[in-house]
Amino acid sequence: LSSTYDQMTAIYAFLGDAANALECHNLYVENVNKQSNYELQSALQEQETRYNTKQKEIVISNQRMWLVVLSFILILCVACIYLVNKYRVLTRRRNRELKILNDDKDKFFSIISHDLKNPTIEQRNALQLLVDQGCEMDKETLAHLHRELLRSANIQVDLLYNLLNWARLETGKMQYNPCNL
């Protein structure tokens, strides 16, 4: 249409009809302006659409980022809760095991002290008797007391060796090799 008005302007100008040439020229200019405005509005609308699309993409991207961050935080919280609960369970189990081991240790020391006490008291009593009445005793009684002291000392030595062997077994310094008898 613009091209037609431009050509008509040229024809009327050639024919010398200035009024029609001016009118066609004005229509040409108006049509070019309309087309230019239309192209400008289309370009502007296209840019606005791109801008709005980009803004929406940014919002969606930010929402995704926050979703990832919140998911990560949630996973960390769940992992921490799991580890804390696991630690509590392990701590309770270890405390029970330690209590059992402590009770066993107390029983063991009670038995050991009892087993060491009897031969030691026998030795002390025999030595006290020797100190108090050793000069008045005959050789046979002295020999008997010496044998009892030796027997009591041997019992203590055997008990100490057994305790040392048990300690080596418990610490892994000695191998346990059971056999049938």
Short mmCIF file of C-alpha atoms in Angstrom, two decimals:
data_model
loop_
_atom_site.label_atom_id
_atom_site.label_comp_id
_atom_site.label_asym_id
_atom_site.label_seq_id
_atom_site.Cartn_x
_atom_site.Cartn_y
_atom_site.Cartn_z
CA LEU A 1 0.00 0.00 0.00
CA SER A 2 2.83 2.39 0.85
CA SER A 3 4.49 1.60 -2.46
CA THR A 4 1.24 2.26 -4.35
CA TYR A 5 0.74 5.66 -2.66
CA ASP A 6 4.36 6.54 -3.44
CA GLN A 7 3.87 5.67 -7.14
CA MET A 8 0.56 7.55 -7.29
CA THR A 9 2.27 10.62 -5.79
CA ALA A 10 4.88 10.45 -8.56
CA ILE A 11 2.20 10.03 -11.28
CA TYR A 12 0.09 12.97 -10.03
CA ALA A 13 3.20 15.11 -9.74
CA PHE A 14 4.14 14.18 -13.30
CA LEU A 15 0.63 15.07 -14.50
CA GLY A 16 0.84 18.37 -12.63
CA ASP A 17 -2.04 17.61 -10.25
CA ALA A 18 -0.45 18.98 -7.06
CA ALA A 19 -3.50 18.52 -4.83
CA ASN A 20 -3.84 14.81 -5.56
CA ALA A 21 -0.06 14.38 -5.41
CA LEU A 22 -0.03 16.02 -1.94
CA GLU A 23 -2.96 13.89 -0.80
CA CYS A 24 -1.28 10.67 -1.99
CA HIS A 25 1.97 11.77 -0.41
CA ASN A 26 0.17 12.39 2.92
CA LEU A 27 -1.46 8.94 2.65
CA TYR A 28 1.95 7.47 1.85
CA VAL A 29 3.51 9.14 4.94
CA GLU A 30 0.56 8.10 7.12
CA ASN A 31 0.80 4.51 5.89
CA VAL A 32 4.59 4.40 6.45
CA ASN A 33 4.08 5.80 9.96
CA LYS A 34 1.39 3.21 10.69
CA GLN A 35 3.60 0.43 9.41
CA SER A 36 6.55 1.80 11.37
CA ASN A 37 4.43 2.08 14.53
CA TYR A 38 3.13 -1.44 13.98
CA GLU A 39 6.67 -2.82 13.57
CA LEU A 40 7.80 -0.85 16.60
CA GLN A 41 4.90 -2.14 18.69
CA SER A 42 5.56 -5.69 17.48
CA ALA A 43 9.23 -5.39 18.36
CA LEU A 44 8.35 -3.84 21.70
CA GLN A 45 5.80 -6.54 22.41
CA GLU A 46 8.31 -9.22 21.43
CA GLN A 47 10.92 -7.69 23.75
CA GLU A 48 8.38 -7.47 26.54
CA THR A 49 7.45 -11.12 26.01
CA ARG A 50 11.14 -12.11 26.09
CA TYR A 51 11.65 -10.03 29.23
CA ASN A 52 8.63 -11.62 30.96
CA THR A 53 9.75 -15.10 29.88
CA LYS A 54 13.26 -14.43 31.19
CA GLN A 55 11.85 -13.14 34.48
CA LYS A 56 9.71 -16.26 34.84
CA GLU A 57 12.74 -18.45 34.06
CA ILE A 58 14.72 -16.62 36.74
CA VAL A 59 11.90 -17.07 39.26
CA ILE A 60 11.63 -20.78 38.39
CA SER A 61 15.41 -21.14 38.58
CA ASN A 62 15.43 -19.46 42.00
CA GLN A 63 12.61 -21.68 43.17
CA ARG A 64 14.53 -24.75 41.98
CA MET A 65 17.67 -23.53 43.72
CA TRP A 66 15.77 -23.02 46.97
CA LEU A 67 14.16 -26.42 46.56
CA VAL A 68 17.59 -28.01 46.14
CA VAL A 69 18.99 -26.09 49.13
CA LEU A 70 16.03 -26.99 51.33
CA SER A 71 16.22 -30.63 50.21
CA PHE A 72 19.91 -30.69 51.06
CA ILE A 73 19.23 -29.15 54.48
CA LEU A 74 16.45 -31.67 55.08
CA ILE A 75 18.74 -34.56 54.13
CA LEU A 76 21.42 -33.20 56.48
CA CYS A 77 18.90 -32.92 59.32
CA VAL A 78 17.67 -36.47 58.76
CA ALA A 79 21.27 -37.74 58.63
CA CYS A 80 22.11 -35.88 61.85
CA ILE A 81 19.06 -37.27 63.62
CA TYR A 82 19.96 -40.77 62.42
CA LEU A 83 23.56 -40.42 63.60
CA VAL A 84 22.53 -39.00 66.98
CA ASN A 85 20.08 -41.87 67.53
CA LYS A 86 22.66 -44.41 66.42
CA TYR A 87 25.19 -42.84 68.80
CA ARG A 88 22.66 -43.01 71.65
CA VAL A 89 21.94 -46.67 70.95
CA LEU A 90 25.66 -47.47 70.81
CA THR A 91 26.28 -45.49 74.00
CA ARG A 92 23.51 -47.35 75.84
CA ARG A 93 24.80 -50.70 74.60
CA ARG A 94 28.38 -49.84 75.58
CA ASN A 95 27.22 -48.62 78.99
CA ARG A 96 25.40 -51.92 79.56
CA GLU A 97 28.48 -53.87 78.44
CA LEU A 98 30.72 -51.75 80.68
CA LYS A 99 28.39 -52.30 83.63
CA ILE A 100 28.51 -56.07 83.06
CA LEU A 101 32.30 -55.97 82.73
CA ASN A 102 32.57 -53.81 85.84
CA ASP A 103 30.37 -56.21 87.81
CA ASP A 104 32.48 -59.16 86.58
CA LYS A 105 35.65 -57.30 87.59
CA ASP A 106 34.26 -56.65 91.07
CA LYS A 107 33.32 -60.33 91.47
CA PHE A 108 36.73 -61.36 90.16
CA PHE A 109 38.59 -59.11 92.62
CA SER A 110 36.39 -60.37 95.45
CA ILE A 111 37.27 -63.98 94.59
CA ILE A 112 40.99 -63.18 94.19
CA SER A 113 41.16 -61.30 97.47
CA HIS A 114 39.44 -64.19 99.22
CA ASP A 115 41.79 -66.76 97.64
CA LEU A 116 44.89 -64.71 98.51
CA LYS A 117 43.66 -63.92 102.03
CA ASN A 118 43.45 -67.51 103.34
CA PRO A 119 47.05 -68.66 102.57
CA THR A 120 48.43 -65.30 103.70
CA ILE A 121 46.58 -65.54 107.03
CA GLU A 122 47.87 -69.12 107.45
CA GLN A 123 51.43 -67.94 106.84
CA ARG A 124 51.07 -65.03 109.23
CA ASN A 125 49.61 -67.26 111.96
CA ALA A 126 52.37 -69.86 111.49
CA LEU A 127 55.06 -67.16 111.58
CA GLN A 128 53.45 -65.60 114.67
CA LEU A 129 53.49 -69.01 116.35
CA LEU A 130 57.17 -69.43 115.45
CA VAL A 131 57.99 -66.00 116.81
CA ASP A 132 56.03 -66.51 120.03
CA GLN A 133 56.82 -70.17 120.77
CA GLY A 134 59.57 -71.17 118.31
CA CYS A 135 62.18 -71.64 121.04
CA GLU A 136 59.94 -73.97 123.02
CA MET A 137 58.93 -76.24 120.11
CA ASP A 138 60.48 -79.54 119.29
CA LYS A 139 62.05 -80.25 115.90
CA GLU A 140 59.09 -82.25 114.60
CA THR A 141 56.61 -79.43 115.31
CA LEU A 142 58.99 -76.89 113.77
CA ALA A 143 59.37 -79.09 110.68
CA HIS A 144 55.58 -79.41 110.47
CA LEU A 145 55.17 -75.59 110.66
CA HIS A 146 57.87 -75.13 108.02
CA ARG A 147 56.10 -77.59 105.71
CA GLU A 148 52.78 -75.78 106.25
CA LEU A 149 54.42 -72.43 105.49
CA LEU A 150 55.95 -73.90 102.32
CA ARG A 151 52.62 -75.46 101.28
CA SER A 152 50.80 -72.14 101.86
CA ALA A 153 53.49 -70.22 99.91
CA ASN A 154 53.24 -72.75 97.05
CA ILE A 155 49.45 -72.30 96.95
CA GLN A 156 49.95 -68.52 96.72
CA VAL A 157 52.59 -68.88 93.99
CA ASP A 158 50.32 -71.23 91.99
CA LEU A 159 47.43 -68.78 92.37
CA LEU A 160 49.62 -65.88 91.21
CA TYR A 161 50.82 -67.88 88.18
CA ASN A 162 47.21 -68.70 87.32
CA LEU A 163 46.29 -65.01 87.61
CA LEU A 164 49.22 -64.00 85.41
CA ASN A 165 48.27 -66.62 82.78
CA TRP A 166 44.67 -65.44 82.86
CA ALA A 167 45.84 -61.82 82.39
CA ARG A 168 48.01 -62.87 79.41
CA LEU A 169 45.03 -64.69 77.86
CA GLU A 170 42.79 -61.65 78.33
CA THR A 171 45.32 -59.24 76.80
CA GLY A 172 46.12 -61.58 73.90
CA LYS A 173 49.76 -62.14 74.90
CA MET A 174 49.19 -65.85 75.25
CA GLN A 175 47.28 -68.19 72.92
CA TYR A 176 44.52 -70.37 74.19
CA ASN A 177 44.92 -73.95 72.93
CA PRO A 178 42.29 -76.19 74.47
CA CYS A 179 42.68 -79.96 74.27
CA ASN A 180 40.59 -82.95 75.30
CA LEU A 181 41.66 -84.86 78.39
#
